[in-house]
Coordinates of N, CA, C and O and ligand atoms in Angstrom, one line a residue:
M1 N 90.8 80.6 106.6 CA 91.8 80.2 107.5 C 91.4 80.5 108.9 O 90.8 81.5 109.2
S2 N 91.7 79.5 109.8 CA 91.2 79.8 111.2 C 92.2 80.7 111.9 O 93.3 81.0 111.5
Y3 N 91.7 81.2 113.0 CA 92.5 82.2 113.8 C 93.8 81.5 114.2 O 94.9 82.1 114.1
H4 N 93.8 80.2 114.5 CA 94.9 79.5 115.0 C 96.0 79.4 113.9 O 97.1 79.7 114.1
I5 N 95.5 78.9 112.7 CA 96.4 78.7 111.6 C 97.1 80.1 111.2 O 98.2 80.2 110.9
N6 N 96.2 81.1 111.2 CA 96.7 82.4 110.9 C 97.9 82.8 111.8 O 98.9 83.3 111.3
H7 N 97.8 82.5 113.1 CA 98.9 82.9 114.0 C 100.1 82.0 113.8 O 101.2 82.5 114.0
V8 N 99.9 80.8 113.5 CA 101.0 79.9 113.3 C 101.7 80.3 112.1 O 103.0 80.4 112.1
L9 N 101.0 80.7 111.1 CA 101.6 81.2 109.8 C 102.4 82.5 110.1 O 103.5 82.7 109.6
L10 N 101.8 83.4 110.9 CA 102.5 84.6 111.2 C 103.8 84.3 111.9 O 104.9 84.9 111.6
L11 N 103.8 83.4 112.9 CA 105.0 83.0 113.6 C 106.0 82.5 112.7 O 107.2 82.8 112.8
A12 N 105.6 81.6 111.8 CA 106.5 80.9 110.9 C 107.2 82.0 110.0 O 108.4 82.0 109.8
L13 N 106.4 82.9 109.5 CA 106.9 84.0 108.6 C 107.9 84.8 109.4 O 109.0 85.2 108.9
T14 N 107.6 85.1 110.6 CA 108.4 86.0 111.5 C 109.8 85.3 111.7 O 110.9 85.9 111.5
L15 N 109.7 84.0 112.0 CA 111.0 83.2 112.3 C 111.8 83.1 111.0 O 113.0 83.3 111.1
M16 N 111.2 82.9 109.9 CA 111.9 82.8 108.6 C 112.6 84.2 108.3 O 113.8 84.2 107.9
A17 N 111.8 85.2 108.5 CA 112.4 86.5 108.2 C 113.5 86.9 109.1 O 114.5 87.5 108.7
M18 N 113.4 86.5 110.4 CA 114.4 86.8 111.4 C 115.7 86.1 111.1 O 116.8 86.6 111.2
H19 N 115.5 84.8 110.6 CA 116.6 84.0 110.3 C 117.5 84.6 109.1 O 118.7 84.5 109.1
Q20 N 116.8 85.3 108.2 CA 117.5 85.8 107.0 C 118.0 87.2 107.3 O 118.7 87.8 106.5
S21 N 117.6 87.8 108.5 CA 117.9 89.2 108.7 C 119.2 89.4 109.4 O 119.4 88.9 110.5
P22 N 120.1 90.2 108.8 CA 121.3 90.6 109.6 C 120.9 91.5 110.8 O 119.9 92.2 110.7
V23 N 121.6 91.4 111.9 CA 121.2 92.1 113.1 C 121.1 93.6 112.8 O 121.9 94.1 112.1
G24 N 120.0 94.2 113.3 CA 119.9 95.7 113.1 C 119.2 96.1 111.9 O 118.9 97.3 111.7
Q25 N 119.0 95.2 110.9 CA 118.4 95.6 109.7 C 116.9 95.3 109.8 O 116.4 94.3 110.3
S26 N 116.0 96.3 109.3 CA 114.6 96.1 109.4 C 114.1 95.1 108.3 O 114.6 95.1 107.2
V27 N 113.1 94.3 108.7 CA 112.6 93.3 107.8 C 111.1 93.5 107.6 O 110.4 93.6 108.5
T28 N 110.7 93.8 106.3 CA 109.3 94.0 106.0 C 108.7 92.7 105.7 O 109.1 91.9 104.9
L29 N 107.6 92.5 106.5 CA 106.9 91.2 106.3 C 105.8 91.3 105.2 O 105.4 90.4 104.6
A30 N 105.2 92.5 105.1 CA 104.1 92.7 104.2 C 103.9 94.2 103.9 O 104.2 95.0 104.7
I31 N 103.4 94.4 102.6 CA 103.0 95.8 102.3 C 101.6 95.8 101.8 O 101.2 94.8 101.1
G32 N 100.8 96.7 102.3 CA 99.4 96.7 101.9 C 98.9 98.2 101.8 O 99.7 99.1 101.9
S33 N 97.6 98.3 101.6 CA 97.0 99.6 101.4 C 95.9 99.9 102.4 O 95.2 99.0 102.8
V34 N 95.7 101.1 102.6 CA 94.6 101.6 103.4 C 93.7 102.4 102.5 O 94.3 103.4 101.8
F35 N 92.5 102.1 102.3 CA 91.5 102.9 101.5 C 90.5 103.5 102.4 O 89.9 102.8 103.3
I36 N 90.2 104.7 102.2 CA 89.1 105.4 103.0 C 88.1 106.0 102.1 O 88.4 106.9 101.3
F37 N 86.9 105.4 102.1 CA 85.8 105.9 101.2 C 84.9 106.9 101.9 O 84.4 106.6 102.9
N38 N 84.8 108.0 101.3 CA 83.9 109.0 101.9 C 82.5 108.8 101.5 O 82.1 109.0 100.3
Q39 N 81.7 108.3 102.4 CA 80.3 108.1 102.1 C 79.4 108.9 103.0 O 78.2 108.6 103.2
V40 N 80.0 110.0 103.7 CA 79.1 110.9 104.4 C 78.5 111.8 103.4 O 79.0 112.0 102.3
P41 N 77.3 112.4 103.7 CA 76.7 113.3 102.7 C 77.4 114.7 102.6 O 76.8 115.7 103.0
G42 N 78.6 114.7 102.1 CA 79.3 116.0 102.0 C 80.8 115.7 102.0 O 81.3 114.6 102.2
P43 N 81.6 116.8 101.8 CA 83.1 116.7 101.9 C 83.5 116.2 103.3 O 82.9 116.6 104.2
L44 N 84.6 115.4 103.3 CA 85.2 115.0 104.6 C 86.6 115.6 104.8 O 87.4 115.4 103.9
N45 N 86.7 116.2 105.9 CA 88.1 116.7 106.3 C 88.8 115.5 106.9 O 88.3 114.9 107.9
I46 N 90.0 115.3 106.4 CA 90.7 114.1 107.0 C 92.2 114.4 107.1 O 92.8 115.0 106.2
H47 N 92.8 114.0 108.2 CA 94.2 114.1 108.5 C 94.7 112.9 109.1 O 94.4 112.6 110.3
C48 N 95.5 112.1 108.4 CA 96.0 110.8 108.8 C 97.5 111.0 109.1 O 98.2 111.5 108.3
K49 N 97.9 110.4 110.2 CA 99.4 110.3 110.5 C 99.7 109.2 111.5 O 98.9 108.7 112.2
S50 N 101.0 108.8 111.4 CA 101.5 107.9 112.4 C 102.7 108.6 113.1 O 102.9 109.8 112.8
A51 N 103.4 107.9 113.9 CA 104.6 108.5 114.6 C 105.7 108.8 113.6 O 106.5 109.6 113.9
Y52 N 105.6 108.2 112.4 CA 106.7 108.3 111.4 C 106.3 109.1 110.2 O 107.1 109.6 109.4
R53 N 105.0 109.1 109.8 CA 104.5 109.7 108.6 C 103.3 110.6 108.9 O 102.5 110.3 109.8
D54 N 103.2 111.7 108.1 CA 102.1 112.6 108.3 C 101.6 113.0 106.9 O 102.4 113.6 106.1
F55 N 100.4 112.7 106.5 CA 99.9 112.9 105.2 C 99.3 114.3 105.1 O 98.8 114.7 104.0
G56 N 99.2 115.1 106.2 CA 98.7 116.4 106.1 C 97.2 116.5 106.0 O 96.6 115.5 105.6
P57 N 96.6 117.6 106.3 CA 95.2 117.8 106.2 C 94.7 117.8 104.8 O 95.4 118.4 104.0
R58 N 93.6 117.2 104.5 CA 93.0 117.3 103.2 C 91.5 117.2 103.2 O 91.0 116.8 104.3
T59 N 90.9 117.6 102.1 CA 89.4 117.5 102.1 C 89.1 116.5 101.0 O 89.5 116.6 99.8
L60 N 88.3 115.5 101.4 CA 88.0 114.4 100.4 C 86.5 114.7 99.9 O 85.6 114.7 100.7
P61 N 86.4 114.9 98.6 CA 85.0 115.1 98.1 C 84.1 113.9 98.4 O 84.6 112.8 98.6
I62 N 82.8 114.1 98.3 CA 81.8 113.1 98.5 C 82.1 111.9 97.6 O 82.4 112.2 96.4
F63 N 82.0 110.7 98.1 CA 82.2 109.4 97.3 C 83.6 109.3 96.8 O 83.9 108.4 95.9
D64 N 84.6 110.1 97.2 CA 86.0 109.9 96.8 C 86.7 109.0 97.8 O 86.2 108.7 98.8
V65 N 87.9 108.6 97.4 CA 88.7 107.7 98.2 C 90.1 108.3 98.5 O 90.7 108.8 97.6
F66 N 90.5 108.1 99.7 CA 91.9 108.5 100.0 C 92.7 107.2 100.3 O 92.1 106.3 101.0
E67 N 93.8 107.1 99.7 CA 94.6 105.8 99.8 C 96.0 106.1 100.3 O 96.6 107.1 99.8
F68 N 96.5 105.2 101.1 CA 98.0 105.3 101.4 C 98.5 103.9 101.6 O 97.7 103.0 102.0
N69 N 99.8 103.7 101.4 CA 100.4 102.3 101.6 C 101.0 102.2 102.9 O 101.6 103.2 103.5
V70 N 101.0 101.1 103.5 CA 101.6 100.8 104.8 C 102.4 99.5 104.7 O 102.2 98.7 103.8
S71 N 103.3 99.4 105.7 CA 104.1 98.1 105.7 C 104.1 97.6 107.1 O 103.9 98.3 108.1
V72 N 104.3 96.3 107.2 CA 104.4 95.6 108.5 C 105.9 95.2 108.6 O 106.4 94.4 107.8
V73 N 106.5 95.8 109.6 CA 108.0 95.6 109.7 C 108.2 94.9 111.1 O 107.6 95.4 112.1
I74 N 109.1 93.9 111.1 CA 109.4 93.2 112.4 C 109.9 94.2 113.4 O 110.8 95.0 113.1
G75 N 109.3 94.1 114.6 CA 109.8 94.9 115.7 C 109.4 96.4 115.7 O 109.8 97.2 116.5
K76 N 108.6 96.8 114.6 CA 108.2 98.2 114.6 C 106.7 98.3 114.6 O 106.0 97.9 113.6
S77 N 106.1 98.8 115.7 CA 104.7 99.0 115.8 C 104.4 100.3 115.2 O 105.0 101.3 115.6
E78 N 103.4 100.4 114.3 CA 103.0 101.6 113.7 C 101.5 101.7 113.7 O 100.9 100.8 113.2
V79 N 101.0 102.8 114.2 CA 99.5 103.0 114.2 C 99.2 104.3 113.5 O 99.8 105.4 113.7
Y80 N 98.4 104.2 112.4 CA 97.9 105.4 111.7 C 96.6 105.8 112.2 O 95.6 105.0 112.2
S81 N 96.5 107.0 112.7 CA 95.4 107.6 113.3 C 94.8 108.7 112.4 O 95.7 109.5 111.9
C82 N 93.5 108.8 112.2 CA 93.0 109.9 111.3 C 92.0 110.7 112.0 O 91.0 110.2 112.6
D83 N 92.2 112.0 112.0 CA 91.2 113.0 112.5 C 90.2 113.2 111.3 O 90.7 113.5 110.2
M84 N 89.0 113.1 111.6 CA 88.0 113.2 110.5 C 86.8 114.1 111.0 O 86.4 114.0 112.1
S85 N 86.3 114.9 110.1 CA 85.1 115.7 110.4 C 84.4 116.1 109.1 O 85.0 116.2 108.0
S86 N 83.1 116.2 109.3 CA 82.2 116.7 108.2 C 80.9 117.2 108.9 O 80.2 116.5 109.6
R87 N 80.7 118.5 108.8 CA 79.6 119.2 109.4 C 79.5 118.8 110.9 O 80.5 119.1 111.6
N88 N 78.5 118.2 111.4 CA 78.4 117.9 112.8 C 79.1 116.6 113.2 O 79.0 116.2 114.4
L89 N 79.7 115.9 112.3 CA 80.4 114.7 112.6 C 81.9 114.9 112.9 O 82.5 115.7 112.1
H90 N 82.4 114.3 113.9 CA 83.9 114.4 114.1 C 84.4 113.2 114.9 O 83.7 112.6 115.6
G91 N 85.7 113.0 114.8 CA 86.3 112.0 115.7 C 87.7 111.7 115.2 O 88.2 112.2 114.1
R92 N 88.4 110.9 116.0 CA 89.8 110.5 115.6 C 89.8 109.0 115.8 O 89.5 108.5 116.8
F93 N 90.2 108.3 114.7 CA 90.1 106.9 114.7 C 91.4 106.3 114.2 O 92.1 106.8 113.3
D94 N 91.8 105.1 114.8 CA 92.9 104.4 114.3 C 92.5 103.5 113.1 O 91.6 102.7 113.2
L95 N 93.1 103.8 111.9 CA 92.7 103.1 110.7 C 93.7 102.0 110.3 O 93.4 101.3 109.4
F96 N 94.9 102.0 110.9 CA 95.8 100.9 110.7 C 96.7 100.7 111.8 O 97.4 101.7 112.2
D97 N 96.7 99.5 112.4 CA 97.6 99.2 113.5 C 98.4 98.0 113.1 O 97.8 96.9 112.9
S98 N 99.7 98.2 112.9 CA 100.5 97.1 112.3 C 100.5 95.9 113.2 O 100.8 94.7 112.7
M99 N 100.2 96.0 114.4 CA 100.2 94.9 115.4 C 98.9 94.1 115.4 O 98.9 92.9 115.8
T100 N 97.8 94.7 115.0 CA 96.5 94.0 115.1 C 95.7 93.9 113.8 O 94.8 93.0 113.8
D101 N 96.0 94.6 112.8 CA 95.1 94.6 111.6 C 95.6 93.7 110.5 O 94.8 93.4 109.6
W102 N 96.8 93.3 110.6 CA 97.4 92.3 109.6 C 97.0 90.9 109.9 O 97.7 90.1 110.3
T103 N 95.6 90.6 109.8 CA 95.1 89.3 110.1 C 94.0 89.0 109.1 O 93.5 89.9 108.4
T104 N 93.7 87.7 109.0 CA 92.6 87.3 108.0 C 91.3 87.9 108.4 O 90.5 88.3 107.6
E105 N 91.0 88.1 109.7 CA 89.8 88.7 110.2 C 89.6 90.1 109.9 O 88.5 90.6 109.7
R106 N 90.7 90.9 109.8 CA 90.6 92.3 109.6 C 91.0 92.7 108.1 O 90.2 92.7 107.2
C107 N 92.3 93.0 107.9 CA 92.7 93.5 106.6 C 93.2 92.4 105.6 O 93.5 92.7 104.5
G108 N 93.3 91.2 106.1 CA 93.8 90.1 105.3 C 95.4 90.0 105.5 O 96.0 90.8 106.2
I109 N 96.0 89.0 104.8 CA 97.4 88.7 105.0 C 98.2 89.0 103.7 O 99.1 89.8 103.7
K110 N 97.8 88.3 102.6 CA 98.5 88.4 101.4 C 97.9 89.6 100.6 O 96.7 89.7 100.4
N111 N 98.8 90.5 100.1 CA 98.3 91.7 99.5 C 97.2 92.4 100.3 O 96.1 92.6 99.7
F112 N 97.4 92.6 101.5 CA 96.3 93.0 102.4 C 95.9 94.4 102.1 O 96.6 95.2 101.6
D113 N 94.6 94.6 102.4 CA 94.2 96.0 102.4 C 93.1 96.3 103.4 O 92.3 95.4 103.7
C114 N 93.1 97.5 104.0 CA 92.2 97.9 105.0 C 91.3 98.8 104.3 O 91.7 99.9 104.0
S115 N 90.0 98.4 104.0 CA 89.1 99.2 103.3 C 88.1 99.8 104.2 O 87.2 99.0 104.8
W116 N 88.1 101.1 104.4 CA 87.2 101.7 105.4 C 86.1 102.5 104.7 O 86.3 103.1 103.7
K117 N 84.9 102.4 105.2 CA 83.7 103.2 104.7 C 83.4 104.1 105.8 O 83.1 103.7 107.0
V118 N 83.5 105.4 105.5 CA 83.2 106.5 106.5 C 81.8 107.0 106.1 O 81.6 107.6 105.1
A119 N 80.8 106.7 107.0 CA 79.4 107.0 106.7 C 78.8 107.8 107.8 O 79.4 107.9 108.9
E120 N 77.6 108.3 107.6 CA 76.9 109.1 108.6 C 76.7 108.3 109.9 O 76.7 108.8 111.0
D121 N 76.5 107.0 109.8 CA 76.2 106.2 110.9 C 77.4 105.5 111.5 O 77.3 104.6 112.3
G122 N 78.6 105.9 111.1 CA 79.8 105.4 111.7 C 80.9 105.0 110.8 O 80.8 105.3 109.6
I123 N 81.9 104.3 111.3 CA 83.1 104.0 110.6 C 83.1 102.5 110.5 O 83.1 101.8 111.5
F124 N 83.2 102.0 109.2 CA 83.1 100.5 109.0 C 84.4 100.0 108.3 O 85.0 100.7 107.4
L125 N 84.8 98.8 108.7 CA 86.0 98.1 108.0 C 85.5 96.9 107.2 O 84.7 96.2 107.7
F126 N 86.0 96.8 106.0 CA 85.6 95.7 105.2 C 86.4 94.5 105.7 O 87.6 94.5 105.8
S127 N 85.7 93.5 106.1 CA 86.3 92.2 106.7 C 86.6 91.3 105.5 O 85.6 90.9 104.8
A128 N 87.9 91.0 105.3 CA 88.2 90.0 104.3 C 87.6 88.7 104.5 O 87.2 88.0 103.6
E129 N 87.4 88.3 105.8 CA 86.8 87.0 106.1 C 85.3 87.0 105.9 O 84.7 86.1 105.3
K130 N 84.6 88.1 106.4 CA 83.1 88.1 106.3 C 82.7 88.6 104.9 O 81.5 88.5 104.6
R131 N 83.6 89.2 104.2 CA 83.2 89.8 102.9 C 82.1 90.8 103.0 O 81.2 90.9 102.1
D132 N 82.2 91.6 104.0 CA 81.2 92.6 104.2 C 81.8 93.7 105.2 O 82.7 93.4 105.9
Y133 N 81.2 94.9 105.2 CA 81.6 95.9 106.1 C 81.1 95.6 107.5 O 80.0 95.2 107.7
V134 N 82.0 95.8 108.5 CA 81.6 95.6 109.9 C 81.9 96.9 110.6 O 82.9 97.5 110.5
A135 N 80.9 97.4 111.4 CA 81.0 98.6 112.2 C 82.1 98.5 113.1 O 82.3 97.5 113.8
Q136 N 82.9 99.6 113.2 CA 84.1 99.6 114.1 C 84.0 100.8 115.1 O 84.4 100.5 116.3
Y137 N 83.6 101.9 114.6 CA 83.6 103.1 115.6 C 82.4 103.9 115.3 O 82.0 104.2 114.1
P138 N 81.7 104.5 116.4 CA 80.7 105.5 116.2 C 81.4 106.9 116.2 O 82.6 106.9 116.6
W139 N 80.8 107.9 115.6 CA 81.4 109.2 115.7 C 81.4 109.7 117.1 O 80.6 109.2 118.0
S140 N 82.3 110.6 117.4 CA 82.4 111.2 118.8 C 81.1 112.0 119.1 O 80.5 112.6 118.2
K141 N 80.8 112.0 120.4 CA 79.6 112.8 120.8 C 80.0 114.3 121.0 O 81.1 114.5 121.4
Ligands
NAG201 C1 100.7 101.8 96.7 O1 101.5 100.8 96.2 C2 101.1 100.3 94.9 C3 101.9 99.1 94.5 O2 103.3 99.4 94.6 C4 101.1 101.5 93.9 O3 100.6 101.1 92.7 C5 100.3 102.6 94.4 O4 100.4 103.7 93.5 C6 100.7 103.1 95.8 N1 99.7 104.0 96.3 C7 100.1 105.1 96.9 C8 99.0 106.0 97.4 O5 101.3 105.4 97.2

């Protein structure tokens, strides 16, 4: 799907949902998942939160996956940011932004998921469109 069609579809869905929504009630456009694969050579300390939810600090064993569900709600911008560290690697990265990641180029649209690979050489997002991991962030210096 092209960038243009993607945005026309998004607009159409938004208008449809708004039409059906009583004033003041939140309307969920989509529900998806965020997957974070630990591929650094060791345990990964990770703490993800948004303005509304906090998953608490945890330690992810090597090659393990941390998963949480997210939703896209009309009029509600939500950004999930994760503090991550492992030995000499550290940084804080936005791993889901409801305003920019719900697209074919990034996490997909239908049953979307944001699949992240956390590796020694950086943080990668699986692109639904490219069908491959694409580098997004280097570790902090
Ligand atoms: C996310 O939602 C799916 C589908 O409802 C469910 O199967 C899964 O257990 C949920 N995952 C988490 C981490 O809550």
